[in-house]
PDB file of C-alpha atoms and ligand atoms in Angstrom:
ATOM      1  CA  MET A   1     -17.534 -17.260  -7.659  1.00 98.00           C
ATOM      2  CA  LYS A   2     -15.554 -20.275  -6.512  1.00 98.00           C
ATOM      3  CA  ILE A   3     -15.399 -20.713  -2.744  1.00 99.00           C
ATOM      4  CA  PHE A   4     -12.539 -22.654  -1.098  1.00 99.00           C
ATOM      5  CA  LYS A   5     -12.111 -23.665   2.522  1.00 98.00           C
ATOM      6  CA  SER A   6      -9.075 -25.846   1.959  1.00 98.00           C
ATOM      7  CA  LYS A   7      -5.691 -24.275   1.196  1.00 98.00           C
ATOM      8  CA  SER A   8      -4.507 -27.260  -0.872  1.00 98.00           C
ATOM      9  CA  GLU A   9      -7.601 -27.103  -3.109  1.00 98.00           C
ATOM     10  CA  LEU A  10      -7.162 -23.357  -3.536  1.00 99.00           C
ATOM     11  CA  LYS A  11      -3.464 -23.816  -4.332  1.00 98.00           C
ATOM     12  CA  ASP A  12      -4.278 -26.471  -6.971  1.00 98.00           C
ATOM     13  CA  PHE A  13      -6.817 -24.172  -8.592  1.00 98.00           C
ATOM     14  CA  LEU A  14      -4.475 -21.164  -8.604  1.00 98.00           C
ATOM     15  CA  LEU A  15      -1.706 -23.289 -10.115  1.00 98.00           C
ATOM     16  CA  THR A  16      -3.853 -23.746 -13.220  1.00 98.00           C
ATOM     17  CA  ILE A  17      -4.321 -19.956 -13.377  1.00 98.00           C
ATOM     18  CA  ARG A  18      -0.586 -19.286 -13.124  1.00 98.00           C
ATOM     19  CA  LYS A  19       0.160 -22.003 -15.721  1.00 98.00           C
ATOM     20  CA  ASP A  20      -2.036 -20.019 -18.128  1.00 98.00           C
ATOM     21  CA  LYS A  21       0.201 -16.997 -17.370  1.00 98.00           C
ATOM     22  CA  LYS A  22      -2.708 -15.172 -15.777  1.00 98.00           C
ATOM     23  CA  SER A  23      -2.223 -12.563 -13.065  1.00 98.00           C
ATOM     24  CA  ILE A  24      -3.820 -12.845  -9.626  1.00 99.00           C
ATOM     25  CA  GLY A  25      -5.047  -9.795  -7.697  1.00 99.00           C
ATOM     26  CA  PHE A  26      -5.486 -10.547  -3.996  1.00 99.00           C
ATOM     27  CA  VAL A  27      -7.506  -8.754  -1.298  1.00 99.00           C
ATOM     28  CA  PRO A  28      -7.046 -10.201   2.211  1.00 99.00           C
ATOM     29  CA  THR A  29      -9.880  -9.239   4.574  1.00 98.00           C
ATOM     30  CA  MET A  30     -11.452 -10.183   7.868  1.00 98.00           C
ATOM     31  CA  GLY A  31     -14.947  -9.996   6.368  1.00 98.00           C
ATOM     32  CA  ALA A  32     -17.875  -7.745   7.364  1.00 98.00           C
ATOM     33  CA  LEU A  33     -17.244  -6.203   3.984  1.00 98.00           C
ATOM     34  CA  HIS A  34     -18.090  -2.604   3.107  1.00 98.00           C
ATOM     35  CA  GLU A  35     -17.656  -0.284   0.112  1.00 98.00           C
ATOM     36  CA  GLY A  36     -13.974   0.195   0.956  1.00 98.00           C
ATOM     37  CA  HIS A  37     -13.292  -3.546   0.599  1.00 98.00           C
ATOM     38  CA  LEU A  38     -15.369  -3.724  -2.567  1.00 98.00           C
ATOM     39  CA  SER A  39     -13.353  -0.905  -4.135  1.00 98.00           C
ATOM     40  CA  LEU A  40     -10.207  -2.995  -3.505  1.00 98.00           C
ATOM     41  CA  VAL A  41     -11.835  -6.018  -5.149  1.00 98.00           C
ATOM     42  CA  LYS A  42     -12.905  -3.923  -8.152  1.00 98.00           C
ATOM     43  CA  ARG A  43      -9.343  -2.633  -8.466  1.00 98.00           C
ATOM     44  CA  ALA A  44      -7.929  -6.173  -8.203  1.00 99.00           C
ATOM     45  CA  LYS A  45     -10.343  -7.283 -10.910  1.00 98.00           C
ATOM     46  CA  LYS A  46      -9.505  -4.336 -13.195  1.00 98.00           C
ATOM     47  CA  LYS A  47      -5.727  -4.746 -12.960  1.00 98.00           C
ATOM     48  CA  ASN A  48      -5.468  -8.568 -12.954  1.00 98.00           C
ATOM     49  CA  ASP A  49      -6.929 -11.568 -14.755  1.00 98.00           C
ATOM     50  CA  ILE A  50      -8.633 -12.836 -11.619  1.00 98.00           C
ATOM     51  CA  ALA A  51      -9.517 -11.426  -8.195  1.00 99.00           C
ATOM     52  CA  VAL A  52      -9.078 -13.554  -5.069  1.00 99.00           C
ATOM     53  CA  VAL A  53     -10.461 -12.450  -1.683  1.00 99.00           C
ATOM     54  CA  SER A  54      -9.820 -14.101   1.660  1.00 99.00           C
ATOM     55  CA  ILE A  55     -12.066 -13.774   4.699  1.00 98.00           C
ATOM     56  CA  PHE A  56     -10.354 -14.835   7.894  1.00 98.00           C
ATOM     57  CA  VAL A  57     -10.742 -13.271  11.331  1.00 98.00           C
ATOM     58  CA  ASN A  58      -7.165 -13.777  12.425  1.00 98.00           C
ATOM     59  CA  PRO A  59      -7.026 -14.512  16.178  1.00 98.00           C
ATOM     60  CA  THR A  60      -3.311 -13.761  16.605  1.00 98.00           C
ATOM     61  CA  GLN A  61      -3.638 -10.090  15.680  1.00 98.00           C
ATOM     62  CA  PHE A  62      -6.201  -9.303  18.411  1.00 97.00           C
ATOM     63  CA  ASP A  63      -4.664  -8.083  21.648  1.00 93.00           C
ATOM     64  CA  ASN A  64      -8.173  -7.698  23.059  1.00 92.00           C
ATOM     65  CA  LYS A  65     -10.148 -10.951  23.394  1.00 93.00           C
ATOM     66  CA  GLU A  66     -13.501  -9.203  23.548  1.00 94.00           C
ATOM     67  CA  ASP A  67     -12.779  -7.383  20.278  1.00 94.00           C
ATOM     68  CA  LEU A  68     -12.090 -10.783  18.662  1.00 96.00           C
ATOM     69  CA  VAL A  69     -15.256 -12.393  20.038  1.00 96.00           C
ATOM     70  CA  LYS A  70     -17.400  -9.424  19.010  1.00 95.00           C
ATOM     71  CA  TYR A  71     -15.782  -8.930  15.604  1.00 96.00           C
ATOM     72  CA  PRO A  72     -18.721  -8.798  13.129  1.00 96.00           C
ATOM     73  CA  GLN A  73     -19.151 -11.991  11.068  1.00 96.00           C
ATOM     74  CA  THR A  74     -21.499 -11.609   8.108  1.00 97.00           C
ATOM     75  CA  LEU A  75     -20.411 -14.318   5.683  1.00 98.00           C
ATOM     76  CA  GLU A  76     -23.676 -14.698   3.734  1.00 98.00           C
ATOM     77  CA  ASN A  77     -23.880 -10.989   3.070  1.00 98.00           C
ATOM     78  CA  ASP A  78     -20.145 -10.861   2.228  1.00 98.00           C
ATOM     79  CA  ILE A  79     -20.616 -13.587  -0.405  1.00 98.00           C
ATOM     80  CA  ARG A  80     -23.505 -11.657  -1.923  1.00 98.00           C
ATOM     81  CA  LEU A  81     -21.432  -8.459  -2.054  1.00 98.00           C
ATOM     82  CA  LEU A  82     -18.436 -10.232  -3.587  1.00 98.00           C
ATOM     83  CA  GLU A  83     -20.641 -11.785  -6.243  1.00 98.00           C
ATOM     84  CA  SER A  84     -22.063  -8.327  -7.032  1.00 98.00           C
ATOM     85  CA  VAL A  85     -18.545  -7.147  -8.024  1.00 98.00           C
ATOM     86  CA  GLN A  86     -17.754 -10.373  -9.934  1.00 98.00           C
ATOM     87  CA  CYS A  87     -15.080 -11.582  -7.545  1.00 98.00           C
ATOM     88  CA  ASP A  88     -13.646 -14.843  -8.956  1.00 99.00           C
ATOM     89  CA  VAL A  89     -12.437 -16.684  -5.868  1.00 99.00           C
ATOM     90  CA  LEU A  90     -13.196 -16.525  -2.154  1.00 99.00           C
ATOM     91  CA  PHE A  91     -10.980 -18.275   0.399  1.00 99.00           C
ATOM     92  CA  VAL A  92     -12.614 -18.819   3.820  1.00 98.00           C
ATOM     93  CA  PRO A  93     -10.326 -21.055   5.862  1.00 98.00           C
ATOM     94  CA  SER A  94     -10.954 -22.152   9.447  1.00 98.00           C
ATOM     95  CA  VAL A  95      -8.489 -21.307  12.224  1.00 98.00           C
ATOM     96  CA  GLU A  96      -7.230 -24.958  12.140  1.00 98.00           C
ATOM     97  CA  GLU A  97      -6.685 -24.800   8.371  1.00 98.00           C
ATOM     98  CA  ILE A  98      -4.330 -21.841   8.841  1.00 98.00           C
ATOM     99  CA  TYR A  99      -2.706 -22.539  12.223  1.00 98.00           C
ATOM    100  CA  ASP A 100      -3.311 -26.244  12.789  1.00 98.00           C
ATOM    101  CA  THR A 101      -3.270 -26.546  16.603  1.00 97.00           C
ATOM    102  CA  ASN A 102      -0.577 -23.903  17.135  1.00 97.00           C
ATOM    103  CA  VAL A 103      -2.407 -20.567  17.182  1.00 97.00           C
ATOM    104  CA  VAL A 104       0.623 -18.316  17.725  1.00 98.00           C
ATOM    105  CA  SER A 105       2.422 -15.580  15.806  1.00 98.00           C
ATOM    106  CA  GLU A 106       5.912 -15.533  14.394  1.00 98.00           C
ATOM    107  CA  ASN A 107       8.139 -12.727  15.707  1.00 98.00           C
ATOM    108  CA  PHE A 108       8.997 -10.130  13.100  1.00 98.00           C
ATOM    109  CA  ASP A 109      11.453  -7.294  12.849  1.00 98.00           C
ATOM    110  CA  PHE A 110       9.946  -4.572  10.698  1.00 98.00           C
ATOM    111  CA  ASP A 111      12.877  -2.173  11.250  1.00 98.00           C
ATOM    112  CA  GLY A 112      11.048  -0.304  14.000  1.00 97.00           C
ATOM    113  CA  LEU A 113       7.818   0.386  12.073  1.00 98.00           C
ATOM    114  CA  GLU A 114       6.085  -2.016  14.455  1.00 97.00           C
ATOM    115  CA  HIS A 115       7.007   0.025  17.550  1.00 97.00           C
ATOM    116  CA  GLN A 116       5.132   3.176  16.535  1.00 97.00           C
ATOM    117  CA  MET A 117       1.462   4.077  17.073  1.00 97.00           C
ATOM    118  CA  GLU A 118      -0.699   0.925  16.830  1.00 97.00           C
ATOM    119  CA  GLY A 119       2.354  -1.099  17.878  1.00 96.00           C
ATOM    120  CA  LYS A 120       2.563   0.876  21.148  1.00 96.00           C
ATOM    121  CA  PHE A 121      -1.084   0.327  21.989  1.00 95.00           C
ATOM    122  CA  ARG A 122      -1.821  -3.145  20.564  1.00 95.00           C
ATOM    123  CA  ASP A 123       0.658  -5.632  21.940  1.00 93.00           C
ATOM    124  CA  GLY A 124       1.759  -8.236  19.368  1.00 96.00           C
ATOM    125  CA  HIS A 125      -0.711  -6.918  16.782  1.00 97.00           C
ATOM    126  CA  PHE A 126       1.768  -6.594  13.922  1.00 98.00           C
ATOM    127  CA  ASP A 127       3.350 -10.001  14.615  1.00 98.00           C
ATOM    128  CA  GLY A 128      -0.163 -11.402  14.119  1.00 98.00           C
ATOM    129  CA  VAL A 129      -0.718  -9.393  10.939  1.00 98.00           C
ATOM    130  CA  GLY A 130       2.715 -10.381   9.586  1.00 98.00           C
ATOM    131  CA  THR A 131       2.047 -14.059  10.350  1.00 98.00           C
ATOM    132  CA  ILE A 132      -1.295 -14.227   8.575  1.00 98.00           C
ATOM    133  CA  VAL A 133      -0.365 -12.047   5.595  1.00 99.00           C
ATOM    134  CA  LYS A 134       2.829 -14.056   4.995  1.00 98.00           C
ATOM    135  CA  ALA A 135       0.846 -17.323   5.264  1.00 98.00           C
ATOM    136  CA  LEU A 136      -1.834 -16.059   2.856  1.00 99.00           C
ATOM    137  CA  PHE A 137       0.800 -14.844   0.365  1.00 99.00           C
ATOM    138  CA  GLU A 138       2.397 -18.319   0.467  1.00 98.00           C
ATOM    139  CA  ILE A 139      -0.962 -19.940  -0.284  1.00 98.00           C
ATOM    140  CA  VAL A 140      -2.275 -17.511  -2.927  1.00 99.00           C
ATOM    141  CA  GLU A 141       1.053 -16.395  -4.485  1.00 98.00           C
ATOM    142  CA  PRO A 142      -0.618 -13.253  -5.840  1.00 99.00           C
ATOM    143  CA  THR A 143       0.801 -10.972  -8.521  1.00 98.00           C
ATOM    144  CA  ASN A 144      -0.598  -7.867  -6.788  1.00 99.00           C
ATOM    145  CA  ALA A 145      -2.156  -7.444  -3.326  1.00 99.00           C
ATOM    146  CA  TYR A 146      -4.413  -4.557  -2.328  1.00 99.00           C
ATOM    147  CA  PHE A 147      -4.708  -2.829   1.051  1.00 98.00           C
ATOM    148  CA  GLY A 148      -6.592   0.271   2.202  1.00 98.00           C
ATOM    149  CA  LYS A 149      -4.691   3.286   3.516  1.00 98.00           C
ATOM    150  CA  LYS A 150      -6.951   3.518   6.569  1.00 98.00           C
ATOM    151  CA  ASP A 151      -4.518   1.015   8.069  1.00 98.00           C
ATOM    152  CA  PHE A 152      -1.543   3.010   6.787  1.00 98.00           C
ATOM    153  CA  GLN A 153       0.904   1.589   9.331  1.00 98.00           C
ATOM    154  CA  GLN A 154      -0.214  -1.940   8.396  1.00 98.00           C
ATOM    155  CA  LEU A 155       0.362  -1.091   4.713  1.00 98.00           C
ATOM    156  CA  GLN A 156       3.936   0.100   5.388  1.00 98.00           C
ATOM    157  CA  ILE A 157       4.605  -2.982   7.516  1.00 98.00           C
ATOM    158  CA  ILE A 158       3.338  -5.317   4.784  1.00 98.00           C
ATOM    159  CA  LYS A 159       5.620  -3.558   2.267  1.00 98.00           C
ATOM    160  CA  LYS A 160       8.490  -4.164   4.700  1.00 98.00           C
ATOM    161  CA  LEU A 161       7.467  -7.821   5.184  1.00 98.00           C
ATOM    162  CA  VAL A 162       7.542  -8.405   1.440  1.00 98.00           C
ATOM    163  CA  GLU A 163      10.888  -6.623   1.044  1.00 98.00           C
ATOM    164  CA  LYS A 164      12.589  -8.450   3.936  1.00 98.00           C
ATOM    165  CA  HIS A 165      11.260 -11.904   3.029  1.00 98.00           C
ATOM    166  CA  ASN A 166      11.692 -11.464  -0.741  1.00 98.00           C
ATOM    167  CA  ILE A 167       8.051 -12.280  -1.412  1.00 98.00           C
ATOM    168  CA  PRO A 168       7.356 -11.752  -5.124  1.00 98.00           C
ATOM    169  CA  VAL A 169       4.167  -9.657  -4.889  1.00 98.00           C
ATOM    170  CA  LYS A 170       3.481  -5.989  -5.564  1.00 98.00           C
ATOM    171  CA  ILE A 171       1.729  -4.217  -2.685  1.00 99.00           C
ATOM    172  CA  LYS A 172      -0.809  -1.586  -3.706  1.00 98.00           C
ATOM    173  CA  GLY A 173      -2.112   0.983  -1.214  1.00 98.00           C
ATOM    174  CA  ARG A 174      -5.548   2.393  -2.030  1.00 98.00           C
ATOM    175  CA  PRO A 175      -7.405   5.501  -0.799  1.00 98.00           C
ATOM    176  CA  ILE A 176      -9.511   5.552   2.353  1.00 98.00           C
ATOM    177  CA  PHE A 177     -13.246   5.127   1.750  1.00 98.00           C
ATOM    178  CA  ARG A 178     -15.478   7.374   3.839  1.00 98.00           C
ATOM    179  CA  GLU A 179     -19.128   7.601   4.731  1.00 98.00           C
ATOM    180  CA  GLU A 180     -20.872  10.777   3.521  1.00 98.00           C
ATOM    181  CA  ASP A 181     -20.253  12.429   6.884  1.00 98.00           C
ATOM    182  CA  GLY A 182     -16.503  11.689   6.641  1.00 98.00           C
ATOM    183  CA  LEU A 183     -16.233   8.699   8.992  1.00 98.00           C
ATOM    184  CA  ALA A 184     -13.649   6.266   7.600  1.00 98.00           C
ATOM    185  CA  MET A 185     -15.348   3.013   6.596  1.00 98.00           C
ATOM    186  CA  SER A 186     -14.544   0.165   8.965  1.00 98.00           C
ATOM    187  CA  SER A 187     -16.086  -3.201   9.742  1.00 96.00           C
ATOM    188  CA  ARG A 188     -16.267  -2.051  13.366  1.00 95.00           C
ATOM    189  CA  ASN A 189     -18.581   0.900  12.550  1.00 97.00           C
ATOM    190  CA  VAL A 190     -21.660  -1.374  12.665  1.00 95.00           C
ATOM    191  CA  ARG A 191     -20.986  -1.918  16.363  1.00 96.00           C
ATOM    192  CA  LEU A 192     -21.202   1.802  17.233  1.00 98.00           C
ATOM    193  CA  THR A 193     -24.176   2.910  19.314  1.00 98.00           C
ATOM    194  CA  LYS A 194     -26.388   5.615  17.753  1.00 98.00           C
ATOM    195  CA  GLU A 195     -24.790   8.232  19.991  1.00 98.00           C
ATOM    196  CA  HIS A 196     -21.234   7.189  19.124  1.00 98.00           C
ATOM    197  CA  ARG A 197     -22.017   6.835  15.425  1.00 98.00           C
ATOM    198  CA  GLU A 198     -23.317  10.427  15.416  1.00 98.00           C
ATOM    199  CA  ALA A 199     -20.228  11.628  17.260  1.00 98.00           C
ATOM    200  CA  ALA A 200     -17.652   9.710  15.175  1.00 98.00           C
ATOM    201  CA  PRO A 201     -17.391  12.109  12.155  1.00 98.00           C
ATOM    202  CA  PHE A 202     -15.730  14.530  14.607  1.00 98.00           C
ATOM    203  CA  ILE A 203     -12.559  12.426  14.130  1.00 98.00           C
ATOM    204  CA  TYR A 204     -12.117  13.259  10.448  1.00 98.00           C
ATOM    205  CA  LYS A 205     -13.318  16.857  10.952  1.00 98.00           C
ATOM    206  CA  THR A 206     -10.566  17.319  13.526  1.00 98.00           C
ATOM    207  CA  LEU A 207      -7.982  15.685  11.240  1.00 98.00           C
ATOM    208  CA  LYS A 208      -8.900  18.120   8.468  1.00 98.00           C
ATOM    209  CA  LYS A 209      -8.527  21.074  10.835  1.00 98.00           C
ATOM    210  CA  ALA A 210      -5.169  19.700  12.017  1.00 98.00           C
ATOM    211  CA  ARG A 211      -4.056  19.509   8.374  1.00 98.00           C
ATOM    212  CA  LYS A 212      -4.793  23.241   8.013  1.00 97.00           C
ATOM    213  CA  LYS A 213      -2.763  24.021  11.125  1.00 97.00           C
ATOM    214  CA  PHE A 214       0.214  21.895   9.998  1.00 96.00           C
ATOM    215  CA  GLY A 215       2.800  24.183   8.425  1.00 84.00           C
ATOM    216  CA  ILE A 216       1.529  27.191  10.375  1.00 94.00           C
ATOM    217  CA  LYS A 217       2.021  25.654  13.796  1.00 96.00           C
ATOM    218  CA  ASN A 218       4.749  23.178  14.760  1.00 96.00           C
ATOM    219  CA  VAL A 219       4.246  19.431  15.324  1.00 97.00           C
ATOM    220  CA  ILE A 220       3.906  19.729  19.113  1.00 97.00           C
ATOM    221  CA  GLU A 221       1.428  22.594  18.841  1.00 98.00           C
ATOM    222  CA  VAL A 222      -0.771  20.766  16.329  1.00 98.00           C
ATOM    223  CA  THR A 223      -0.672  17.610  18.479  1.00 98.00           C
ATOM    224  CA  GLN A 224      -1.631  19.530  21.597  1.00 98.00           C
ATOM    225  CA  TRP A 225      -4.410  21.297  19.711  1.00 98.00           C
ATOM    226  CA  VAL A 226      -5.923  17.928  18.657  1.00 98.00           C
ATOM    227  CA  GLU A 227      -5.600  16.571  22.214  1.00 98.00           C
ATOM    228  CA  LYS A 228      -7.458  19.634  23.524  1.00 98.00           C
ATOM    229  CA  GLN A 229     -10.354  19.143  21.070  1.00 98.00           C
ATOM    230  CA  PHE A 230     -10.927  15.594  22.347  1.00 98.00           C
ATOM    231  CA  LYS A 231     -10.616  16.542  26.033  1.00 98.00           C
ATOM    232  CA  LYS A 232     -13.715  18.676  25.535  1.00 93.00           C
ATOM    233  CA  HIS A 233     -15.647  15.936  23.702  1.00 97.00           C
ATOM    234  CA  PRO A 234     -18.401  14.176  25.688  1.00 97.00           C
ATOM    235  CA  PHE A 235     -18.477  10.850  23.739  1.00 97.00           C
ATOM    236  CA  LEU A 236     -15.052  10.301  22.184  1.00 98.00           C
ATOM    237  CA  GLU A 237     -11.829   9.471  23.985  1.00 98.00           C
ATOM    238  CA  LEU A 238      -8.528  10.084  22.218  1.00 98.00           C
ATOM    239  CA  GLU A 239      -5.957   7.305  22.536  1.00 98.00           C
ATOM    240  CA  TYR A 240      -3.309   9.042  20.425  1.00 98.00           C
ATOM    241  CA  PHE A 241      -2.774  11.624  17.757  1.00 98.00           C
ATOM    242  CA  THR A 242       0.656  11.526  16.161  1.00 98.00           C
ATOM    243  CA  ILE A 243       2.261  13.306  13.245  1.00 98.00           C
ATOM    244  CA  ALA A 244       4.706  10.957  11.565  1.00 98.00           C
ATOM    245  CA  ASP A 245       6.956  10.599   8.538  1.00 98.00           C
ATOM    246  CA  GLU A 246       5.157   8.328   6.048  1.00 98.00           C
ATOM    247  CA  LYS A 247       8.251   6.166   5.514  1.00 97.00           C
ATOM    248  CA  THR A 248       9.731   5.773   8.996  1.00 97.00           C
ATOM    249  CA  LEU A 249       6.470   6.410  10.906  1.00 98.00           C
ATOM    250  CA  GLU A 250       8.573   8.436  13.366  1.00 98.00           C
ATOM    251  CA  THR A 251       7.493  11.838  14.673  1.00 97.00           C
ATOM    252  CA  PRO A 252       9.719  14.477  13.081  1.00 96.00           C
ATOM    253  CA  GLU A 253      11.546  17.113  15.099  1.00 93.00           C
ATOM    254  CA  VAL A 254      12.038  19.246  12.011  1.00 92.00           C
ATOM    255  CA  ILE A 255       9.783  19.269   8.949  1.00 93.00           C
ATOM    256  CA  HIS A 256      11.546  18.644   5.617  1.00 94.00           C
ATOM    257  CA  LYS A 257       9.810  19.978   2.530  1.00 92.00           C
ATOM    258  CA  LYS A 258      10.681  16.900   0.470  1.00 95.00           C
ATOM    259  CA  LYS A 259       9.340  14.353   2.964  1.00 97.00           C
ATOM    260  CA  LYS A 260       5.741  13.259   3.320  1.00 97.00           C
ATOM    261  CA  TYR A 261       3.944  13.362   6.646  1.00 98.00           C
ATOM    262  CA  ARG A 262       0.649  12.091   7.982  1.00 98.00           C
ATOM    263  CA  GLY A 263      -1.505  12.663  11.025  1.00 98.00           C
ATOM    264  CA  PHE A 264      -2.543   9.371  12.665  1.00 98.00           C
ATOM    265  CA  ILE A 265      -5.318   9.010  15.196  1.00 98.00           C
ATOM    266  CA  ALA A 266      -6.926   6.331  17.389  1.00 98.00           C
ATOM    267  CA  VAL A 267     -10.105   7.120  19.297  1.00 98.00           C
ATOM    268  CA  PHE A 268     -12.429   5.163  21.552  1.00 98.00           C
ATOM    269  CA  ALA A 269     -16.126   5.616  20.826  1.00 98.00           C
ATOM    270  CA  GLY A 270     -17.425   3.695  23.843  1.00 97.00           C
ATOM    271  CA  ASP A 271     -15.856   0.210  23.519  1.00 94.00           C
ATOM    272  CA  ILE A 272     -15.145   0.605  19.833  1.00 96.00           C
ATOM    273  CA  ARG A 273     -11.684   1.672  18.806  1.00 97.00           C
ATOM    274  CA  LEU A 274     -11.567   3.694  15.601  1.00 98.00           C
ATOM    275  CA  ILE A 275      -8.465   4.678  13.637  1.00 98.00           C
ATOM    276  CA  ASP A 276      -7.981   7.151  10.824  1.00 98.00           C
ATOM    277  CA  ASN A 277      -5.210   9.199   9.188  1.00 99.00           C
ATOM    278  CA  ILE A 278      -4.695  12.117   6.843  1.00 98.00           C
ATOM    279  CA  GLY A 279      -1.916  13.245   4.498  1.00 98.00           C
ATOM    280  CA  LEU A 280      -0.345  16.559   5.601  1.00 97.00           C
ATOM    281  CA  LYS A 281       1.281  19.171   3.429  1.00 83.00           C
TER     282      LYS A 281
HETATM  283  O1  PAF B 301      -6.730  -5.229   7.473  1.00 58.32           O
HETATM  284  C1  PAF B 301      -7.232  -6.342   7.755  1.00 58.32           C
HETATM  285  O2  PAF B 301      -8.407  -6.586   7.539  1.00 58.32           O
HETATM  286  C2  PAF B 301      -6.357  -7.414   8.369  1.00 58.32           C
HETATM  287  O3  PAF B 301      -5.420  -6.849   9.223  1.00 58.32           O
HETATM  288  C3  PAF B 301      -5.675  -8.320   7.320  1.00 58.32           C
HETATM  289  C4  PAF B 301      -4.698  -7.546   6.456  1.00 58.32           C
HETATM  290  C5  PAF B 301      -6.727  -8.987   6.456  1.00 58.32           C
HETATM  291  C6  PAF B 301      -4.887  -9.417   8.041  1.00 58.32           C
HETATM  292  O4  PAF B 301      -5.704 -10.199   8.860  1.00 58.32           O
END
């Protein structure tokens, strides 16, 4: 695997790939890689001539400084994992390489997608995500880029970014990877205490029960039912549960049979904020 720290060297290398009419599959990450990331890399490899991964803990998308400082950094292990799935290129830029001395976000208009859910609770988060993803797309110029559906709102926002800025890349959303007990894989899971790790599968269990109730009970009733389950829980604190239209991310007043809906959740397990979502029928 080739490892680049400099964007100009990476760009030069990728130019030779594109000149040979080869496709580039790109997986942007913040490192602390797990099976979910590796499945994206395997997919990128399968569907493209080469797979490029970036590892960059992007400061502008963290609204919480402590979360940024404590974000797990496991580069040596990440390199080993990427080599085990035959990743071709790894890009690990420094903050200066990406932002120079101006570590700020651009302001984006994602047609309102940015004001829902995570956008309500994480100030400026999606401006930070938009800034880094746009910058990485400009450097890598990928044919296809792969994102996990655990961050479903992020996925929809990146599709909107690409559409509004005419960026010539196809965005591919991939299924959520879960631990055996149902907890959605996340780089933050390693920071859970034993108690919180044991409690965390309750999130997906509750989502599955909410899915069963959807269609029998109305949106408000299902939402209130989920809220009640967490009120009783000794270790987990619900930040939000929202049922939303997959396209607009708005909570529906009336359910339309032809539209797709999802239940979205954010929960605090101690200091660690976990998110998850589930498709509803
Ligand atoms: O999902 C993530 O890991 C990050 O938000 C991303 C897309 C790599 C941008 O920093």
